[in-house]
């Protein structure tokens, strides 16, 4: 549904609604700008169409509802074209229980401090950049995929430690 249209000096932006999610679109890209207050299950579209125009949904922007509209959200399925997140935009998801991350993702999106999050579906290749995450308290369930990832990372660390010990022994000789 067509919601609104803004005509700026060099750019035309339109707001479009799909299944309770408001997308602000310009040129060939859209971002999530608001989630309707009564929406429990959010599916972020891969793309939005307006007539013959097609817009890829690439960014999770700052919700215009200042997190109030996020308090009822229980599940989120991310679109495969989402690439950018503002870390502040996911605060307020106090009731999020389920998160579906598409195969196109290679890093864990910034869904931090979601204490009720019980189920995460994500690709095996996903990685966590703890430095980038800073002091954020990451609370996620440990499912089979996560256990496999942790075991894999532990094996890599063990191999590196063994390699370094061998180098150290060679230097002492």
PDB file of C-alpha atoms in Angstrom:
ATOM      1  CA  UNK A   1       0.000   0.000   0.000  1.00  0.00           C
ATOM      2  CA  UNK A   2       1.220   3.499  -0.808  1.00  0.00           C
ATOM      3  CA  UNK A   3       1.434   5.516   2.409  1.00  0.00           C
ATOM      4  CA  UNK A   4       3.087   8.867   1.827  1.00  0.00           C
ATOM      5  CA  UNK A   5       5.414  10.732  -0.517  1.00  0.00           C
ATOM      6  CA  UNK A   6       8.059  13.351   0.197  1.00  0.00           C
ATOM      7  CA  UNK A   7       9.584  15.514  -2.496  1.00  0.00           C
ATOM      8  CA  UNK A   8      13.016  16.791  -1.481  1.00  0.00           C
ATOM      9  CA  UNK A   9      15.421  18.967  -3.446  1.00  0.00           C
ATOM     10  CA  UNK A  10      17.189  16.120  -5.246  1.00  0.00           C
ATOM     11  CA  UNK A  11      15.490  13.004  -3.985  1.00  0.00           C
ATOM     12  CA  UNK A  12      11.998  11.581  -3.867  1.00  0.00           C
ATOM     13  CA  UNK A  13      11.279   9.252  -0.948  1.00  0.00           C
ATOM     14  CA  UNK A  14       8.143   7.239  -0.496  1.00  0.00           C
ATOM     15  CA  UNK A  15       6.857   5.383   2.534  1.00  0.00           C
ATOM     16  CA  UNK A  16       5.174   2.079   1.798  1.00  0.00           C
ATOM     17  CA  UNK A  17       3.496  -0.387   4.154  1.00  0.00           C
ATOM     18  CA  UNK A  18       3.581  -4.155   3.843  1.00  0.00           C
ATOM     19  CA  UNK A  19       2.215  -6.464   6.552  1.00  0.00           C
ATOM     20  CA  UNK A  20       2.556  -3.859   9.292  1.00  0.00           C
ATOM     21  CA  UNK A  21       6.099  -2.818   8.393  1.00  0.00           C
ATOM     22  CA  UNK A  22       6.686   0.705   7.041  1.00  0.00           C
ATOM     23  CA  UNK A  23       9.522   1.017   4.530  1.00  0.00           C
ATOM     24  CA  UNK A  24      11.003   4.329   3.430  1.00  0.00           C
ATOM     25  CA  UNK A  25      12.230   3.947  -0.144  1.00  0.00           C
ATOM     26  CA  UNK A  26      14.345   6.124  -2.401  1.00  0.00           C
ATOM     27  CA  UNK A  27      16.288   5.476  -5.570  1.00  0.00           C
ATOM     28  CA  UNK A  28      16.578   1.672  -5.592  1.00  0.00           C
ATOM     29  CA  UNK A  29      16.739   0.949  -1.838  1.00  0.00           C
ATOM     30  CA  UNK A  30      14.414   0.844   1.160  1.00  0.00           C
ATOM     31  CA  UNK A  31      14.902   0.723   4.870  1.00  0.00           C
ATOM     32  CA  UNK A  32      12.655  -0.385   7.716  1.00  0.00           C
ATOM     33  CA  UNK A  33      11.473   2.852   9.284  1.00  0.00           C
ATOM     34  CA  UNK A  34       8.581   1.732  11.473  1.00  0.00           C
ATOM     35  CA  UNK A  35       6.708  -1.334  12.654  1.00  0.00           C
ATOM     36  CA  UNK A  36       3.011  -0.945  13.339  1.00  0.00           C
ATOM     37  CA  UNK A  37       2.231  -1.216  17.067  1.00  0.00           C
ATOM     38  CA  UNK A  38      -0.013  -4.286  16.929  1.00  0.00           C
ATOM     39  CA  UNK A  39       2.269  -6.488  14.845  1.00  0.00           C
ATOM     40  CA  UNK A  40       3.599  -9.571  16.677  1.00  0.00           C
ATOM     41  CA  UNK A  41       5.244 -11.474  13.822  1.00  0.00           C
ATOM     42  CA  UNK A  42       7.417  -9.334  11.563  1.00  0.00           C
ATOM     43  CA  UNK A  43       8.626 -10.478   8.166  1.00  0.00           C
ATOM     44  CA  UNK A  44      11.057  -8.067   6.530  1.00  0.00           C
ATOM     45  CA  UNK A  45      10.550  -8.144   2.776  1.00  0.00           C
ATOM     46  CA  UNK A  46      13.444  -8.804   0.398  1.00  0.00           C
ATOM     47  CA  UNK A  47      12.146  -6.094  -1.903  1.00  0.00           C
ATOM     48  CA  UNK A  48       9.232  -3.682  -2.239  1.00  0.00           C
ATOM     49  CA  UNK A  49       7.423  -2.952  -5.486  1.00  0.00           C
ATOM     50  CA  UNK A  50       5.565   0.220  -6.381  1.00  0.00           C
ATOM     51  CA  UNK A  51       4.172  -0.165  -9.861  1.00  0.00           C
ATOM     52  CA  UNK A  52       7.104  -1.018 -12.089  1.00  0.00           C
ATOM     53  CA  UNK A  53       9.650   0.265  -9.553  1.00  0.00           C
ATOM     54  CA  UNK A  54      11.475  -2.310  -7.421  1.00  0.00           C
ATOM     55  CA  UNK A  55      13.292  -1.348  -4.213  1.00  0.00           C
ATOM     56  CA  UNK A  56      15.662  -3.666  -2.309  1.00  0.00           C
ATOM     57  CA  UNK A  57      15.205  -3.573   1.468  1.00  0.00           C
ATOM     58  CA  UNK A  58      18.812  -3.147   2.600  1.00  0.00           C
ATOM     59  CA  UNK A  59      18.723  -1.390   5.977  1.00  0.00           C
ATOM     60  CA  UNK A  60      17.030  -1.606   9.354  1.00  0.00           C
ATOM     61  CA  UNK A  61      16.701   2.084  10.185  1.00  0.00           C
ATOM     62  CA  UNK A  62      15.789   3.854  13.379  1.00  0.00           C
ATOM     63  CA  UNK A  63      12.109   3.119  13.973  1.00  0.00           C
ATOM     64  CA  UNK A  64      10.035   6.270  14.022  1.00  0.00           C
ATOM     65  CA  UNK A  65       8.105   4.865  16.980  1.00  0.00           C
ATOM     66  CA  UNK A  66      11.147   5.203  19.275  1.00  0.00           C
ATOM     67  CA  UNK A  67      11.026   1.522  20.257  1.00  0.00           C
ATOM     68  CA  UNK A  68       7.450   1.711  21.559  1.00  0.00           C
ATOM     69  CA  UNK A  69       6.194  -0.159  18.484  1.00  0.00           C
ATOM     70  CA  UNK A  70       8.731  -2.957  19.017  1.00  0.00           C
ATOM     71  CA  UNK A  71       7.516  -4.052  22.447  1.00  0.00           C
ATOM     72  CA  UNK A  72       4.887  -6.505  21.090  1.00  0.00           C
ATOM     73  CA  UNK A  73       7.117  -8.112  18.451  1.00  0.00           C
ATOM     74  CA  UNK A  74       7.570 -11.829  19.162  1.00  0.00           C
ATOM     75  CA  UNK A  75       9.257 -13.001  15.973  1.00  0.00           C
ATOM     76  CA  UNK A  76      11.295 -11.456  13.183  1.00  0.00           C
ATOM     77  CA  UNK A  77      12.247 -12.998   9.863  1.00  0.00           C
ATOM     78  CA  UNK A  78      14.943 -10.897   8.242  1.00  0.00           C
ATOM     79  CA  UNK A  79      14.970 -10.252   4.502  1.00  0.00           C
ATOM     80  CA  UNK A  80      17.885 -11.602   2.486  1.00  0.00           C
ATOM     81  CA  UNK A  81      18.945  -8.143   1.251  1.00  0.00           C
ATOM     82  CA  UNK A  82      19.306  -6.554   4.705  1.00  0.00           C
ATOM     83  CA  UNK A  83      22.918  -5.529   5.188  1.00  0.00           C
ATOM     84  CA  UNK A  84      22.950  -2.529   7.528  1.00  0.00           C
ATOM     85  CA  UNK A  85      21.733  -2.192  11.091  1.00  0.00           C
ATOM     86  CA  UNK A  86      21.854   0.671  13.504  1.00  0.00           C
ATOM     87  CA  UNK A  87      22.729  -1.005  16.832  1.00  0.00           C
ATOM     88  CA  UNK A  88      20.201   1.118  18.688  1.00  0.00           C
ATOM     89  CA  UNK A  89      17.279   0.008  16.547  1.00  0.00           C
ATOM     90  CA  UNK A  90      16.936  -3.409  18.110  1.00  0.00           C
ATOM     91  CA  UNK A  91      16.616  -2.211  21.676  1.00  0.00           C
ATOM     92  CA  UNK A  92      12.999  -2.337  22.743  1.00  0.00           C
ATOM     93  CA  UNK A  93      12.522  -5.885  21.449  1.00  0.00           C
ATOM     94  CA  UNK A  94      11.824  -7.051  24.995  1.00  0.00           C
ATOM     95  CA  UNK A  95       9.424  -9.810  23.914  1.00  0.00           C
ATOM     96  CA  UNK A  96      11.331 -11.152  20.906  1.00  0.00           C
ATOM     97  CA  UNK A  97      11.283 -14.965  21.109  1.00  0.00           C
ATOM     98  CA  UNK A  98      12.200 -16.051  17.575  1.00  0.00           C
ATOM     99  CA  UNK A  99      14.707 -14.710  15.040  1.00  0.00           C
ATOM    100  CA  UNK A 100      15.187 -16.083  11.519  1.00  0.00           C
ATOM    101  CA  UNK A 101      18.408 -15.042   9.788  1.00  0.00           C
ATOM    102  CA  UNK A 102      18.610 -15.828   6.044  1.00  0.00           C
ATOM    103  CA  UNK A 103      21.467 -17.662   4.290  1.00  0.00           C
ATOM    104  CA  UNK A 104      22.689 -14.371   2.797  1.00  0.00           C
ATOM    105  CA  UNK A 105      24.001 -13.237   6.216  1.00  0.00           C
ATOM    106  CA  UNK A 106      27.575 -13.975   7.240  1.00  0.00           C
ATOM    107  CA  UNK A 107      27.593 -11.983  10.497  1.00  0.00           C
ATOM    108  CA  UNK A 108      25.214 -12.084  13.432  1.00  0.00           C
ATOM    109  CA  UNK A 109      22.916  -9.024  13.260  1.00  0.00           C
ATOM    110  CA  UNK A 110      22.856  -6.765  16.332  1.00  0.00           C
ATOM    111  CA  UNK A 111      19.903  -8.308  18.172  1.00  0.00           C
ATOM    112  CA  UNK A 112      21.315  -7.867  21.665  1.00  0.00           C
ATOM    113  CA  UNK A 113      19.641  -7.807  25.047  1.00  0.00           C
ATOM    114  CA  UNK A 114      16.681  -9.852  23.831  1.00  0.00           C
ATOM    115  CA  UNK A 115      16.257 -11.841  27.019  1.00  0.00           C
ATOM    116  CA  UNK A 116      13.199 -13.810  25.848  1.00  0.00           C
ATOM    117  CA  UNK A 117      14.862 -14.942  22.621  1.00  0.00           C
ATOM    118  CA  UNK A 118      14.483 -18.747  22.604  1.00  0.00           C
ATOM    119  CA  UNK A 119      14.862 -19.740  18.982  1.00  0.00           C
ATOM    120  CA  UNK A 120      17.357 -18.602  16.356  1.00  0.00           C
ATOM    121  CA  UNK A 121      17.463 -20.040  12.867  1.00  0.00           C
ATOM    122  CA  UNK A 122      20.677 -19.019  11.135  1.00  0.00           C
ATOM    123  CA  UNK A 123      23.182 -20.210   8.540  1.00  0.00           C
ATOM    124  CA  UNK A 124      26.139 -22.318   9.712  1.00  0.00           C
ATOM    125  CA  UNK A 125      28.613 -19.852   8.204  1.00  0.00           C
ATOM    126  CA  UNK A 126      27.570 -16.986  10.464  1.00  0.00           C
ATOM    127  CA  UNK A 127      30.267 -15.338  12.585  1.00  0.00           C
ATOM    128  CA  UNK A 128      30.348 -13.118  15.628  1.00  0.00           C
ATOM    129  CA  UNK A 129      32.690 -10.151  15.772  1.00  0.00           C
ATOM    130  CA  UNK A 130      33.030  -9.688  19.520  1.00  0.00           C
ATOM    131  CA  UNK A 131      35.236  -6.602  19.108  1.00  0.00           C
ATOM    132  CA  UNK A 132      32.606  -4.923  16.965  1.00  0.00           C
ATOM    133  CA  UNK A 133      29.936  -5.806  19.508  1.00  0.00           C
ATOM    134  CA  UNK A 134      31.807  -3.981  22.285  1.00  0.00           C
ATOM    135  CA  UNK A 135      30.364  -4.164  25.789  1.00  0.00           C
ATOM    136  CA  UNK A 136      26.995  -5.450  24.644  1.00  0.00           C
ATOM    137  CA  UNK A 137      25.619  -8.336  26.650  1.00  0.00           C
ATOM    138  CA  UNK A 138      24.787 -10.926  23.989  1.00  0.00           C
ATOM    139  CA  UNK A 139      22.069 -13.235  25.228  1.00  0.00           C
ATOM    140  CA  UNK A 140      21.249 -15.954  22.738  1.00  0.00           C
ATOM    141  CA  UNK A 141      20.149 -19.552  23.158  1.00  0.00           C
ATOM    142  CA  UNK A 142      22.640 -22.332  22.563  1.00  0.00           C
ATOM    143  CA  UNK A 143      21.033 -24.606  19.967  1.00  0.00           C
ATOM    144  CA  UNK A 144      22.677 -27.343  17.861  1.00  0.00           C
ATOM    145  CA  UNK A 145      23.943 -24.850  15.278  1.00  0.00           C
ATOM    146  CA  UNK A 146      25.435 -22.683  17.988  1.00  0.00           C
ATOM    147  CA  UNK A 147      27.078 -25.672  19.725  1.00  0.00           C
ATOM    148  CA  UNK A 148      28.588 -26.715  16.401  1.00  0.00           C
ATOM    149  CA  UNK A 149      29.908 -23.187  15.816  1.00  0.00           C
ATOM    150  CA  UNK A 150      31.401 -22.988  19.320  1.00  0.00           C
ATOM    151  CA  UNK A 151      33.070 -26.395  18.940  1.00  0.00           C
ATOM    152  CA  UNK A 152      34.485 -25.349  15.566  1.00  0.00           C
ATOM    153  CA  UNK A 153      35.891 -22.101  16.988  1.00  0.00           C
ATOM    154  CA  UNK A 154      37.361 -23.962  19.997  1.00  0.00           C
ATOM    155  CA  UNK A 155      39.094 -26.430  17.649  1.00  0.00           C
ATOM    156  CA  UNK A 156      40.547 -23.529  15.646  1.00  0.00           C
ATOM    157  CA  UNK A 157      41.831 -21.907  18.855  1.00  0.00           C
ATOM    158  CA  UNK A 158      43.352 -25.208  20.052  1.00  0.00           C
ATOM    159  CA  UNK A 159      45.159 -25.675  16.721  1.00  0.00           C
ATOM    160  CA  UNK A 160      46.542 -22.146  16.890  1.00  0.00           C
ATOM    161  CA  UNK A 161      47.754 -22.652  20.467  1.00  0.00           C
ATOM    162  CA  UNK A 162      49.539 -25.878  19.457  1.00  0.00           C
ATOM    163  CA  UNK A 163      51.114 -24.139  16.468  1.00  0.00           C
ATOM    164  CA  UNK A 164      52.373 -21.284  18.644  1.00  0.00           C
ATOM    165  CA  UNK A 165      53.801 -23.700  21.242  1.00  0.00           C
ATOM    166  CA  UNK A 166      55.722 -25.530  18.500  1.00  0.00           C
ATOM    167  CA  UNK A 167      57.126 -22.236  17.257  1.00  0.00           C
ATOM    168  CA  UNK A 168      58.151 -21.300  20.775  1.00  0.00           C
ATOM    169  CA  UNK A 169      59.969 -24.628  21.257  1.00  0.00           C
ATOM    170  CA  UNK A 170      61.818 -24.189  17.967  1.00  0.00           C
ATOM    171  CA  UNK A 171      62.954 -20.694  18.980  1.00  0.00           C
ATOM    172  CA  UNK A 172      64.336 -22.012  22.297  1.00  0.00           C
ATOM    173  CA  UNK A 173      66.517 -24.590  20.533  1.00  0.00           C
TER     174      UNK A 173
END
